[in-house]
XYZ file of C-alpha atoms in Angstrom:
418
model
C 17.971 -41.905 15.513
C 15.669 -41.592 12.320
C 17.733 -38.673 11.123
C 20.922 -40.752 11.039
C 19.327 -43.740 9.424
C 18.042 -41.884 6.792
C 21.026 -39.558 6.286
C 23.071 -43.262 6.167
C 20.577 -44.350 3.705
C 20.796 -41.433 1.409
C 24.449 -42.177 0.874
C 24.034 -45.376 0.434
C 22.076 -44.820 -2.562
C 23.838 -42.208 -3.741
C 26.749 -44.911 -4.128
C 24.523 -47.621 -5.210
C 22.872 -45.500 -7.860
C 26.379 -44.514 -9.438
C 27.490 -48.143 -9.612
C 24.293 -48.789 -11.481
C 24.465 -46.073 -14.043
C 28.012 -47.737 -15.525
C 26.972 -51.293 -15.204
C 24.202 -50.649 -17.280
C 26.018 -48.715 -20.187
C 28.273 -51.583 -19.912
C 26.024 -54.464 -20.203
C 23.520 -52.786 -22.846
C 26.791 -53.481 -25.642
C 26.909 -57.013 -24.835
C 24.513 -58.885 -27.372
C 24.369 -61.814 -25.236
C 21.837 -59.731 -23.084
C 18.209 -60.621 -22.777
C 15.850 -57.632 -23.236
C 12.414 -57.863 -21.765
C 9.190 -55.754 -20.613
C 6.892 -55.868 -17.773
C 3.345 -54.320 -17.290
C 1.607 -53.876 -13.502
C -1.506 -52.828 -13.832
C -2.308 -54.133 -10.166
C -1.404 -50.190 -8.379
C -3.471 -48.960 -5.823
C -4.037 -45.508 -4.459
C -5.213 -44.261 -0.745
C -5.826 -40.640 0.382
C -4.755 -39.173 4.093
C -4.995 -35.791 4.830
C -3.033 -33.452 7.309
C -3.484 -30.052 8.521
C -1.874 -27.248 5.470
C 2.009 -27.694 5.539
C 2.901 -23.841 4.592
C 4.972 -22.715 6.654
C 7.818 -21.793 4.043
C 5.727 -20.624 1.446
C 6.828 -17.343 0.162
C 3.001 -15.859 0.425
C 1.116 -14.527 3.575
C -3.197 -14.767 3.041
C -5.860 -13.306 4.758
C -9.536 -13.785 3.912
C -11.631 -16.524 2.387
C -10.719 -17.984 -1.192
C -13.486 -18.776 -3.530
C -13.254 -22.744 -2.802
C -14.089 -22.306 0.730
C -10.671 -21.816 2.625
C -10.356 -19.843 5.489
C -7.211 -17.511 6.234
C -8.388 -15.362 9.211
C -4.875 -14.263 10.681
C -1.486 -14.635 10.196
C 1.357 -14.120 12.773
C 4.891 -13.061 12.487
C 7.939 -13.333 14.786
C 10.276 -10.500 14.600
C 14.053 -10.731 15.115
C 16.448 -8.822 17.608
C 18.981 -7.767 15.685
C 18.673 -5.187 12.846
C 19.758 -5.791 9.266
C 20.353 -2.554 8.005
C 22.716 -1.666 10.902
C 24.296 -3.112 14.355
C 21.509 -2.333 16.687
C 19.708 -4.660 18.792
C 16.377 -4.443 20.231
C 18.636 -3.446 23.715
C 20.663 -0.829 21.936
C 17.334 1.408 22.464
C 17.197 0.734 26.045
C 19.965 3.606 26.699
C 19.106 6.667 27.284
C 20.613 8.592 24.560
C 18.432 6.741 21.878
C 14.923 8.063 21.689
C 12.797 6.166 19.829
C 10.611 8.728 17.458
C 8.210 6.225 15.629
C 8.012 2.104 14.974
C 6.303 1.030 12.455
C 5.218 -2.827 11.467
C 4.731 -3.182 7.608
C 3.767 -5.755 5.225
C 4.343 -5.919 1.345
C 1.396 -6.474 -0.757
C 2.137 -9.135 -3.386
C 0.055 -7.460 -6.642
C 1.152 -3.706 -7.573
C -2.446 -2.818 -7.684
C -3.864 -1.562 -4.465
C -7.331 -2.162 -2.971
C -9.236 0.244 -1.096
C -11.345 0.409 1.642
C -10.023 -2.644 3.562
C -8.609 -2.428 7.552
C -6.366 -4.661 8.985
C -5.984 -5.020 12.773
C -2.691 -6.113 14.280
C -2.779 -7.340 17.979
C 0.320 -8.136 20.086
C 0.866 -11.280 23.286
C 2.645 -9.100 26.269
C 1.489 -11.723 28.779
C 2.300 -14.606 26.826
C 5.955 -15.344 26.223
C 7.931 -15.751 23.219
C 6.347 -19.235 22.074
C 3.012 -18.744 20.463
C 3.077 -20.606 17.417
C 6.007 -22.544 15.539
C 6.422 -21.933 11.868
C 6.953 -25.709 10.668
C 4.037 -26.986 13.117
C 1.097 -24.588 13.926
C -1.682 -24.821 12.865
C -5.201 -24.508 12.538
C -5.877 -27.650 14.637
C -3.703 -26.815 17.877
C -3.430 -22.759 17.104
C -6.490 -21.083 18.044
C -7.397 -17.841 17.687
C -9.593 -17.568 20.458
C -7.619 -19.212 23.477
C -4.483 -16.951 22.024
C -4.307 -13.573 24.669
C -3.680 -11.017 22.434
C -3.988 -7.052 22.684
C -4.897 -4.743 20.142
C -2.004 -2.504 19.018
C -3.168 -0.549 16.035
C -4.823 -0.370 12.247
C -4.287 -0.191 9.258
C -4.547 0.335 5.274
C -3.178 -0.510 2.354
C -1.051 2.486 0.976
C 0.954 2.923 -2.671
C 3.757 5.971 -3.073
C 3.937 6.658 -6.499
C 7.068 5.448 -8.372
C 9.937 7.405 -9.755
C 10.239 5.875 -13.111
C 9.139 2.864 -14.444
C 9.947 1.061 -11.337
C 7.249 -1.177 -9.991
C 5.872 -0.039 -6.206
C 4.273 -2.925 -4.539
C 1.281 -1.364 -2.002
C 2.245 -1.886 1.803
C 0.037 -2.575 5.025
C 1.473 -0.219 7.934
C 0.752 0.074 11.937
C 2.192 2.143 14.369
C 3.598 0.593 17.204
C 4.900 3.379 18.889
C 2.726 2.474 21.894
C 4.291 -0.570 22.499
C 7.511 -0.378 21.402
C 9.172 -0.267 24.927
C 7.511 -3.507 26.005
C 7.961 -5.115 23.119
C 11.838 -4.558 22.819
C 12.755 -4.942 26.573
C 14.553 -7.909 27.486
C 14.179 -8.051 31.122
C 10.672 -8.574 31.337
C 10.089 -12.562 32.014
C 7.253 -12.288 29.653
C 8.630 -10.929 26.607
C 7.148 -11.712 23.138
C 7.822 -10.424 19.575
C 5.374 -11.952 18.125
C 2.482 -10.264 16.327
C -1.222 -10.748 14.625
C -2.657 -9.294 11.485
C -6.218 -10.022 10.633
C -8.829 -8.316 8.994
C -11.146 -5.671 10.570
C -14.042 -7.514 8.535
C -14.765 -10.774 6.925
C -13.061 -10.532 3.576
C -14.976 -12.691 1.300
C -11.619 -13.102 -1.284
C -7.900 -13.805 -0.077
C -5.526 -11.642 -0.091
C -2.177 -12.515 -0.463
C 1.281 -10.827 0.943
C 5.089 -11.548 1.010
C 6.505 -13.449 3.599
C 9.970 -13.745 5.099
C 10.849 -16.409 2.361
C 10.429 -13.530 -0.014
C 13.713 -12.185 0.751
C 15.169 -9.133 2.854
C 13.642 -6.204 0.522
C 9.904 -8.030 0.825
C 9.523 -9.344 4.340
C 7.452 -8.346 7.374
C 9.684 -5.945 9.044
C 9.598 -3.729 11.934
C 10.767 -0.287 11.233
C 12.503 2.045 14.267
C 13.058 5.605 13.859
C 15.431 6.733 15.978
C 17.845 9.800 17.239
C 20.648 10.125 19.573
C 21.049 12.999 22.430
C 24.147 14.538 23.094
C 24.734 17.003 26.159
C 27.062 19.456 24.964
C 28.118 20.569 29.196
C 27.388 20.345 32.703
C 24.583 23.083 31.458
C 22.206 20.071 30.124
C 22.617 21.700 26.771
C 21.685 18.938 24.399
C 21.757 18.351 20.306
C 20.135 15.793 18.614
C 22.103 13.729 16.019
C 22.107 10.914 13.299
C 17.908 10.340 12.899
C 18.343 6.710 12.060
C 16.102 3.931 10.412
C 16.655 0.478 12.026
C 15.034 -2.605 10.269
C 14.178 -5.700 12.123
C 12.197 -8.234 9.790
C 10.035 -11.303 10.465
C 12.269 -14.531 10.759
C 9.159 -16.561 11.142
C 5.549 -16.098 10.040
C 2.596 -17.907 9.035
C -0.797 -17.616 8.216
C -3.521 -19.880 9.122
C -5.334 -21.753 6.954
C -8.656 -23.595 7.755
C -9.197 -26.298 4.959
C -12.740 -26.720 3.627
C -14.232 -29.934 3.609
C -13.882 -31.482 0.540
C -15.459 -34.893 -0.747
C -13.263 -37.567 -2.596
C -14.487 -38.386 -6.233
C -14.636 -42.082 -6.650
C -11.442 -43.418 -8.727
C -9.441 -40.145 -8.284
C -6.749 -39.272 -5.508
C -6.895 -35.856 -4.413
C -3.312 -34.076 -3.815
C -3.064 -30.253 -2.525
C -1.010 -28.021 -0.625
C -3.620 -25.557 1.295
C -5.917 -28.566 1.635
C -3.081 -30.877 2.406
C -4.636 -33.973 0.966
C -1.114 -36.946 -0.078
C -1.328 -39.667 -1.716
C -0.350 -43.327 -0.982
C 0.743 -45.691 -4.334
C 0.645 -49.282 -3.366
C 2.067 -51.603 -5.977
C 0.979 -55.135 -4.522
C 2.047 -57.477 -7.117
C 5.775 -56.194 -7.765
C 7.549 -58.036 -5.216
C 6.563 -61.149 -7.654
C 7.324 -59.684 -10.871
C 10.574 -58.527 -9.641
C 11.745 -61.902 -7.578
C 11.724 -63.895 -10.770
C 14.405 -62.013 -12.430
C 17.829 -62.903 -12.621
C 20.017 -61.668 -9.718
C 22.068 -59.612 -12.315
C 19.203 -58.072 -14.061
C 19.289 -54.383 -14.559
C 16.336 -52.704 -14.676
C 16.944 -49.993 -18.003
C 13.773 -48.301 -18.032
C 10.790 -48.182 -15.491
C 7.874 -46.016 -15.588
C 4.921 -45.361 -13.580
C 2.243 -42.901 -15.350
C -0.857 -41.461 -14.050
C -3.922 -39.687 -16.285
C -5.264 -36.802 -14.565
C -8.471 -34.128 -15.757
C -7.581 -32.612 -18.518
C -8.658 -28.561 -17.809
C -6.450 -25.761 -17.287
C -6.433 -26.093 -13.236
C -4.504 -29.020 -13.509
C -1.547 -27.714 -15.338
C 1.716 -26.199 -14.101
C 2.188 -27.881 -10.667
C 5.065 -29.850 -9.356
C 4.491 -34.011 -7.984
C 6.961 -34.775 -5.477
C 7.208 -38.692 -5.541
C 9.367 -40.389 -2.194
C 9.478 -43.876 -1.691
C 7.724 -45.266 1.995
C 10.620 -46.097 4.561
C 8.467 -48.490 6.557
C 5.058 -50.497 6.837
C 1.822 -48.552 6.449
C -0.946 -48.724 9.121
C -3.288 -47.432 6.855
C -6.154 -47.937 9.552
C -3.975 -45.093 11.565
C -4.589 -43.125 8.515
C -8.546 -41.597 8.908
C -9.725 -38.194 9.240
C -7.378 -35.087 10.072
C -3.762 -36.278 11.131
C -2.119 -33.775 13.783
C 1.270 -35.135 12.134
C 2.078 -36.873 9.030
C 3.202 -40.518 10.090
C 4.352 -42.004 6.642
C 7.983 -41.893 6.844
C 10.041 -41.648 3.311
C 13.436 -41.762 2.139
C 13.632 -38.654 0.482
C 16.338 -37.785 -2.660
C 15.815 -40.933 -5.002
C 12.950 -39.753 -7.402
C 12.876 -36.576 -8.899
C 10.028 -34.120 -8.626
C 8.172 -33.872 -11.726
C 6.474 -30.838 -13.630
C 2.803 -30.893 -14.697
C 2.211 -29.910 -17.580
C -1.306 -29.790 -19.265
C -1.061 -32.910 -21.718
C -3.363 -35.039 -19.434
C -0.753 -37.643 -18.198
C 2.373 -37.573 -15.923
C 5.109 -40.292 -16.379
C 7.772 -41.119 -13.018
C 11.143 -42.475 -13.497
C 11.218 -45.023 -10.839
C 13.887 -47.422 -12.691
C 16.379 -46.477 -9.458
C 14.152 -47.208 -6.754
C 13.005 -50.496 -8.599
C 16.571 -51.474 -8.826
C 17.391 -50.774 -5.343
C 13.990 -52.742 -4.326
C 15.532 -55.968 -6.746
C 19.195 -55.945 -5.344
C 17.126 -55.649 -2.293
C 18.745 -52.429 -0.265
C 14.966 -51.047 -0.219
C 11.507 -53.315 0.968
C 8.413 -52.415 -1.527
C 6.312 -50.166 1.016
C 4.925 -47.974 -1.436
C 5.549 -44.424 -2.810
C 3.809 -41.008 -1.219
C 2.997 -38.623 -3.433
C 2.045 -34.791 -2.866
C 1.787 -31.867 -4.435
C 4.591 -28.685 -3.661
C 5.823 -25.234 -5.182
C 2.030 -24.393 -6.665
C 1.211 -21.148 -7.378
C -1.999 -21.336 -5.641
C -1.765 -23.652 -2.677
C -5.357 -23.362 -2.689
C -6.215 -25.117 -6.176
C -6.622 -29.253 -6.054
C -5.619 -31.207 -7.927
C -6.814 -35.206 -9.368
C -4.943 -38.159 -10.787
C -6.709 -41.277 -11.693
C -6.360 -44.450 -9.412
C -7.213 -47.949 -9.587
C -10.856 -47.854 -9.444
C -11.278 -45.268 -12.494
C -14.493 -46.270 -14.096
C -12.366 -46.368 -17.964
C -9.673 -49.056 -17.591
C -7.351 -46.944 -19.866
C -7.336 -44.131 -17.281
C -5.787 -46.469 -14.238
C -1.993 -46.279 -13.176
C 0.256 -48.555 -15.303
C 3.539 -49.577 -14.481
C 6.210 -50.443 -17.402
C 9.784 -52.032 -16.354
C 11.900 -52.585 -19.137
C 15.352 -55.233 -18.347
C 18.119 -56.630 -19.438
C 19.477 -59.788 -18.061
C 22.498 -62.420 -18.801
C-alpha cells in the first residue's frame, strides 16, 4: 500500500511542479507583483544510524580500513544460466558433458597486484539457497559464526601479463572442481550457490574488488570447463569434442561491513555510507513563515545551505536530500536501527555534488511550494550521503548548535505575491 501512495504521489508532483514552472515565468512580468525575502535560521539537525546500506555498490572489501571498519567476508550468489552460451547448471548433469575444471574468480579493482596474501572460499551444502539477501544482510542479523559453511579451496592473487598496452586487472581464483557436482545439482532439497571469500589472515588494510554491479566483463563468475563424449559404435569407441568455457557470474554479492564506533562532534551531523550515519533537518518555524503568505504566492527562489570542514576529505561526494513522508518518532530513533523507519517521498530534490568550497546550497523552492499550496505537511528533510568513492570516509556539516553562529543552517525563500 506504501508503494502505491508514493508512486501516486510522485505523479502528482510531477504535474504540480510543471504547472508551477509557467505560472511563475508568467507572473515574474507582471509589475504589479510584490517581491519579498525570508530568512529561517530556526533549522535543526538529528543523527540516526543504520547498519551499512551497500548492497549495490560496485566494490567488494575484505580486511580492516585504517578508520576502524571491519570487512571480514563477503558472499556471492551465483546464477544458473550461463552468459557466454545456453547452458544451465543441469545441462552438465548428462552424461556426455564431463566437467574438466570450475573455477570461482574475482577481479581485483587496482592493476597492481599484492603478494603474499590467501584468501579462503567456503561453500553452505546443508544450508539452502537463502543465506543472506543483497538489499538486507547484514552485519547485525548475518553472522559469520552461526553461518555452516565448508571449506572449498584457496587462493592468490595472480596477474598475466598484457599484450599491448592494455590494462590487466590481477584476479583471485579457487578451484571448485571438488564440489562442482553438488553445487550444480538441482535435485538435492538442499541446494545452495552461494559462496564465502575471506581472508586466510587478519588483513590490517582493505582490499577492494569488483562486484556484480561492475558489469559482465568484471563480476564474480564461476568458470566451467567442459567437453562432450561421443561414441563413435556399438564398440564404445569414443571422441572427445568442443572443450568449452561456460561462464556463470554472481547476480548477488555483498560484503560485510562492521562499522566502528564513532563519537558525534558537538554542532556537526555526521553522514556516511560504510558507517551509515543520515541525517534528520527539522525546520520548526516554517509552517509560520509560510501560512502568512498570500494563497497565490509563488515561491521563486528557496535555499537551504549548510557549512561543512573545509579539508580535502570532505570534497567530491554526492548529498541526497528527500523530503519526510510522515511524523518522526525521533525517540524510536537511538542506537543501531535493524531498518531505516523514516519514510520519504523520493524524486523532488535533486542530489547535489560536493565540492571543496566549504558550503553546499539545496534548491528546495519546489518542495516549499508544494508544502504552501499544501499537497505536502512540513515533516522534515533526510539527508545522506551516496555514490562516494570511499564508503568508508565521513563526512560533517554544521547544525544548529555550531559554536560560530555564521556556521549554522540558514534558510532563504525568496516570493512573489499579487
Amino acid at each position: 500500500m506504501q508503494n502505491i501512495h508514493l508512486s501516486v504521489c510522485f505523479s502528482l508532483l510531477v504535474i504540480i511542479s510543471g504547472c508551477l514552472e509557467n505560472t511563475v515565468s508568467a507572473d515574474l512580468n507582471n509589475p504589479g507583483m510584490i517581491h519579498d525575502t525570508l530568512s529561517i535560521s530556526s533549522i535543526m539537525g538529528f543523527n540516526y544510524q543504520t547498519p551499512p546500506e551497500l548492497g549495490n555498490s560496485t566494490l567488494l572489501y575484505l580486511g580492516t580500513d585504517s578508520s576502524g571498519f571491519q570487512n571480514p567476508f563477503a558472499l556471492f550468489k551465483v546464477q544458473s544460466n550461463s552468459i557466454n552460451t545456453s547452458e544451465t547448471f543441469d545441462s552438465f548433469l548428462d552424461s556426455t558433458v564431463e566437467i574438466d575444471s570450475a573455477k570461482f574468480i574475482l577481479t581485483f579493482n587496482s592493476d597492481t597486484i599484492e603478494t603474499g596474501m590467501i584468501f579462503d572460499l567456503y561453500y553452505f551444502p546443508n544450508s539452502g539457497d537463502s543465506i543472506f539477501n543483497e538489499s538486507n544482510s547484514n552485519y547485525l542479523n548475518l553472522i559469520e559464526s552461526e553461518l555452516s559453511s565448508e571449506y572449498v579451496s584457496s587462493g592468490r592473487l595472480f596477474q598475466r601479463l598484457p599484450d599491448s598496452t592494455e590494462t590487466i586487472y590481477p584476479t583471485l581464483s579457487f578451484n571448485v572442481l571438488n564440489i562442482i557436482q553438488t553445487f550444480i545439482d538441482s535435485s538435492n532439497i538442499n541446494q545452495n550457490r552461494t559462496l564465502m571469500i575471506k581472508p586466510k589472515f587478519d588483513l590490517s588494510h582493505t582490499l577492494s574488488f569488483k562486484s556484480s554491479e561492475s558489469g559482465f566483463a568484471f563480476a564474480p563468475q564461476l568458470h566451467i570447463f567442459t567437453h562432450d563424449t561421443i561414441y563413435i559404435d556399438s564398440t564404445s569407441d569414443s571422441v572427445s569434442v568442443d572443450t568449452l568455457s561456460h561462464e556463470f557470474i554472481s547476480t548477488d554479492d555483498l560484503s560485510i561491513i562492521i562499522p566502528p564506533t564513532v563519537s558525534s562532534v558537538p554542532g556537526q551531523l555526521t553522514l556516511g555510507r560504510g558507517l551509515s550515519y543520515k541525517g534528520l533537518i527539522e525546520i520548526s518555524d516554517l509552517d509560520s513563515f509560510l501560512l502568512p503568505l498570500p494563497e497565490q504566492s509563488i515561491i521563486t527562489k528557496a535555499e537551504l545551505s549548510f557549512h561543512y570542514p573545509f579539508d580535502t576529505t570532505q570534497s567530491n561526494f554526492y548529498l541526497q536530500v528527500q523530503p519526510v513522508s510522515d511524523t518522526i518518532h525521533y525517540e524510536q530513533l537511538q542506537g543501531v536501527l535493524l531498518e531505516d523507519p523514516i519514510d520519504v517521498i523520493s524524486n523532488i530534490l535533486p542530489v547535489v555534488n560536493i565540492s571543496n568550497n566549504g558550503k553546499v546550497i539545496l534548491n528546495i523552492r519546489e518542495y516549499l511550494q508544494l508544502i504552501h499550496f499544501g499537497y505536502v505537511s512540513n515533516y522534515g528533510l533526510k539527508l545522506e550521503v551516496i555514490n562516494t568513492s570511499n564508503p568508508f570516509n565521513l563526512y560533517s556539516l554544521y547544525s544548529h548548535s555550531s559554536l560560530i553562529d555564521s556556521l549554522n543552517p540558514e534558510l532563504l525563500i525568496h516570493y512573489v505575491s499579487p
